[in-house]
C-alpha cells in the first residue's frame, strides 16, 4: 500500500521502497521518511536506526495503532513521529528533497519507505471457498495445499515465508510439484 501522494508510484524502486532487508542499506546517513501506522511499521522504524538517525515516521491522522512500548521506544531514540496527510514530494522520482503535508509542514527526505502493509489479492481463493487467515492470506501447508482439494497457493498469497521473489519462486515450485503429484492416479502414488 503506497502513501496517498499524486504520482507516488513513479518513485517506486527509485526513492520509495518497502523492504528494509532489500533496501535498508540505501538509507545510510540519509533523511528518511517512513509511512506507517502499526507496531510492525514502528519496529522497522527502530531497525532503520542501524542505517540512519534522521527518521521521520508519518501516519495519517487517527490511524496510529502502535503499542505504548513502541511509541515510547521511538520517542526515546529520537524518531520524529508526525500525524498528517502527505500531499506531495519535492524533487523527481530519482532524487527527492522533501515530503510535504497538506497542512504545509515540510520534512527533509532523501528516501521514503512505505510500511503501510499490503492488500492481499485473494478474491479467486475466496470464491472457491479457500480458508484464509484474518488478514486475508490463504492458509496453506508446507507443500502449498489449501483447505480446498486440488487448490494450491504460493507466494504473496500465503504467509508461508517472507514476501520475497526468491521465497515465492520456491513456494511456487513446491506447490507445482505437489499439484502435479495430486493429479496422479492412486496407483501412481507412493503408498
C-alpha positions as a Python dict, from the first residue, in 0.01 Angstrom:
ca = {
    (1, 'X'): (0, 0, 0),
    (2, 'X'): (154, 330, -107),
    (3, 'X'): (102, 665, 65),
    (4, 'X'): (-170, 877, -96),
    (5, 'X'): (56, 1116, -286),
    (6, 'X'): (0, 1213, -653),
    (7, 'X'): (216, 1006, -892),
    (8, 'X'): (383, 827, -599),
    (9, 'X'): (421, 506, -799),
    (10, 'X'): (678, 679, -1022),
    (11, 'X'): (906, 680, -714),
    (12, 'X'): (886, 304, -650),
    (13, 'X'): (1228, 144, -672),
    (14, 'X'): (1398, 484, -704),
    (15, 'X'): (1319, 688, -394),
    (16, 'X'): (1030, 485, -247),
    (17, 'X'): (1083, 136, -107),
    (18, 'X'): (911, -105, 132),
    (19, 'X'): (1164, -368, 243),
    (20, 'X'): (1436, -290, 496),
    (21, 'X'): (1612, -619, 418),
    (22, 'X'): (1635, -541, 47),
    (23, 'X'): (1684, -165, 51),
    (24, 'X'): (1770, -53, 403),
    (25, 'X'): (2133, -4, 306),
    (26, 'X'): (2025, 279, 75),
    (27, 'X'): (1933, 489, 380),
    (28, 'X'): (2282, 511, 533),
    (29, 'X'): (2316, 865, 672),
    (30, 'X'): (2012, 983, 473),
    (31, 'X'): (1696, 1173, 567),
    (32, 'X'): (1429, 905, 576),
    (33, 'X'): (1051, 946, 581),
    (34, 'X'): (860, 632, 676),
    (35, 'X'): (485, 599, 622),
    (36, 'X'): (329, 363, 875),
    (37, 'X'): (68, 315, 1142),
    (38, 'X'): (123, -4, 1344),
    (39, 'X'): (373, -195, 1558),
    (40, 'X'): (524, -368, 1253),
    (41, 'X'): (599, -30, 1099),
    (42, 'X'): (733, 103, 1430),
    (43, 'X'): (960, -199, 1464),
    (44, 'X'): (1100, -136, 1117),
    (45, 'X'): (1147, 233, 1201),
    (46, 'X'): (1351, 133, 1505),
    (47, 'X'): (1554, -111, 1296),
    (48, 'X'): (1633, 163, 1041),
    (49, 'X'): (1843, 326, 1313),
    (50, 'X'): (2116, 81, 1214),
    (51, 'X'): (2150, 293, 899),
    (52, 'X'): (2042, 646, 988),
    (53, 'X'): (1925, 854, 1282),
    (54, 'X'): (1737, 1104, 1064),
    (55, 'X'): (1399, 932, 1062),
    (56, 'X'): (1050, 1083, 1039),
    (57, 'X'): (758, 845, 1097),
    (58, 'X'): (441, 978, 931),
    (59, 'X'): (94, 840, 1000),
    (60, 'X'): (-236, 974, 873),
    (61, 'X'): (-446, 1144, 1144),
    (62, 'X'): (-633, 897, 1361),
    (63, 'X'): (-466, 587, 1214),
    (64, 'X'): (-173, 536, 1453),
    (65, 'X'): (-219, 193, 1611),
    (66, 'X'): (112, 139, 1789),
    (67, 'X'): (157, -4, 2134),
    (68, 'X'): (267, 224, 2415),
    (69, 'X'): (603, 42, 2421),
    (70, 'X'): (673, 107, 2052),
    (71, 'X'): (575, 473, 2079),
    (72, 'X'): (800, 516, 2383),
    (73, 'X'): (1087, 340, 2204),
    (74, 'X'): (1055, 566, 1900),
    (75, 'X'): (1036, 877, 2117),
    (76, 'X'): (1331, 765, 2332),
    (77, 'X'): (1551, 701, 2030),
    (78, 'X'): (1474, 1028, 1854),
    (79, 'X'): (1242, 912, 1578),
    (80, 'X'): (1023, 1207, 1489),
    (81, 'X'): (658, 1096, 1493),
    (82, 'X'): (418, 1306, 1285),
    (83, 'X'): (46, 1283, 1214),
    (84, 'X'): (-56, 1438, 887),
    (85, 'X'): (-172, 1380, 533),
    (86, 'X'): (108, 1367, 277),
    (87, 'X'): (32, 1588, -22),
    (88, 'X'): (342, 1592, -240),
    (89, 'X'): (707, 1506, -276),
    (90, 'X'): (960, 1773, -371),
    (91, 'X'): (1205, 1663, -637),
    (92, 'X'): (1192, 1397, -905),
    (93, 'X'): (1132, 1023, -875),
    (94, 'X'): (1510, 978, -897),
    (95, 'X'): (1606, 1243, -638),
    (96, 'X'): (1381, 1392, -374),
    (97, 'X'): (1445, 1662, -116),
    (98, 'X'): (1131, 1670, 99),
    (99, 'X'): (789, 1525, 177),
    (100, 'X'): (518, 1787, 227),
    (101, 'X'): (197, 1751, 422),
    (102, 'X'): (-139, 1909, 343),
    (103, 'X'): (-106, 2147, 639),
    (104, 'X'): (212, 2296, 489),
    (105, 'X'): (470, 2115, 701),
    (106, 'X'): (777, 2001, 509),
    (107, 'X'): (1018, 1726, 611),
    (108, 'X'): (1362, 1674, 455),
    (109, 'X'): (1376, 1343, 272),
    (110, 'X'): (1629, 1163, 60),
    (111, 'X'): (1428, 840, 60),
    (112, 'X'): (1081, 716, 157),
    (113, 'X'): (966, 378, 283),
    (114, 'X'): (605, 268, 279),
    (115, 'X'): (533, 45, 578),
    (116, 'X'): (157, 62, 531),
    (117, 'X'): (116, -308, 463),
    (118, 'X'): (-31, -489, 167),
    (119, 'X'): (-367, -571, 14),
    (120, 'X'): (-394, -945, -30),
    (121, 'X'): (-549, -1025, -367),
    (122, 'X'): (-736, -1336, -262),
    (123, 'X'): (-1070, -1299, -445),
    (124, 'X'): (-1030, -1619, -652),
    (125, 'X'): (-933, -1821, -345),
    (126, 'X'): (-1232, -1687, -152),
    (127, 'X'): (-1465, -1750, -445),
    (128, 'X'): (-1378, -2121, -442),
    (129, 'X'): (-1402, -2147, -63),
    (130, 'X'): (-1038, -2146, 45),
    (131, 'X'): (-978, -2078, 413),
    (132, 'X'): (-793, -1751, 480),
    (133, 'X'): (-647, -1602, 796),
    (134, 'X'): (-781, -1280, 949),
    (135, 'X'): (-553, -1069, 727),
    (136, 'X'): (-670, -1243, 411),
    (137, 'X'): (-374, -1472, 342),
    (138, 'X'): (-470, -1815, 212),
    (139, 'X'): (-392, -2087, 465),
    (140, 'X'): (-153, -2343, 319),
    (141, 'X'): (56, -2628, 449),
    (142, 'X'): (429, -2669, 376),
    (143, 'X'): (352, -2811, 30),
    (144, 'X'): (103, -2546, -79),
    (145, 'X'): (-219, -2739, -11),
    (146, 'X'): (-514, -2517, 78),
    (147, 'X'): (-839, -2619, 250),
    (148, 'X'): (-992, -2684, -94),
    (149, 'X'): (-893, -3017, -253),
    (150, 'X'): (-696, -2956, -572),
    (151, 'X'): (-631, -2587, -497),
    (152, 'X'): (-277, -2480, -420),
    (153, 'X'): (-140, -2138, -327),
    (154, 'X'): (206, -1986, -300),
    (155, 'X'): (398, -1661, -284),
    (156, 'X'): (238, -1335, -175),
    (157, 'X'): (-97, -1510, -135),
    (158, 'X'): (35, -1721, 152),
    (159, 'X'): (223, -1638, 468),
    (160, 'X'): (449, -1938, 450),
    (161, 'X'): (770, -1739, 406),
    (162, 'X'): (881, -1381, 359),
    (163, 'X'): (727, -1198, 68),
    (164, 'X'): (1038, -1201, -144),
    (165, 'X'): (1071, -1312, -506),
    (166, 'X'): (1308, -1594, -416),
    (167, 'X'): (1068, -1727, -150),
    (168, 'X'): (771, -1701, -388),
    (169, 'X'): (964, -1892, -655),
    (170, 'X'): (1045, -2167, -405),
    (171, 'X'): (685, -2187, -283),
    (172, 'X'): (556, -2188, -641),
    (173, 'X'): (789, -2472, -738),
    (174, 'X'): (682, -2671, -432),
    (175, 'X'): (312, -2608, -499),
    (176, 'X'): (354, -2701, -868),
    (177, 'X'): (523, -3030, -778),
    (178, 'X'): (253, -3101, -522),
    (179, 'X'): (-23, -3017, -772),
    (180, 'X'): (140, -3247, -1027),
    (181, 'X'): (153, -3530, -772),
    (182, 'X'): (-209, -3461, -674),
    (183, 'X'): (-315, -3528, -1033),
    (184, 'X'): (-160, -3878, -1046),
    (185, 'X'): (-395, -4173, -1024),
    (186, 'X'): (-387, -4357, -693),
    (187, 'X'): (-180, -4643, -838),
    (188, 'X'): (87, -4390, -949),
    (189, 'X'): (142, -4253, -599),
    (190, 'X'): (380, -4378, -331),
    (191, 'X'): (186, -4594, -90),
}
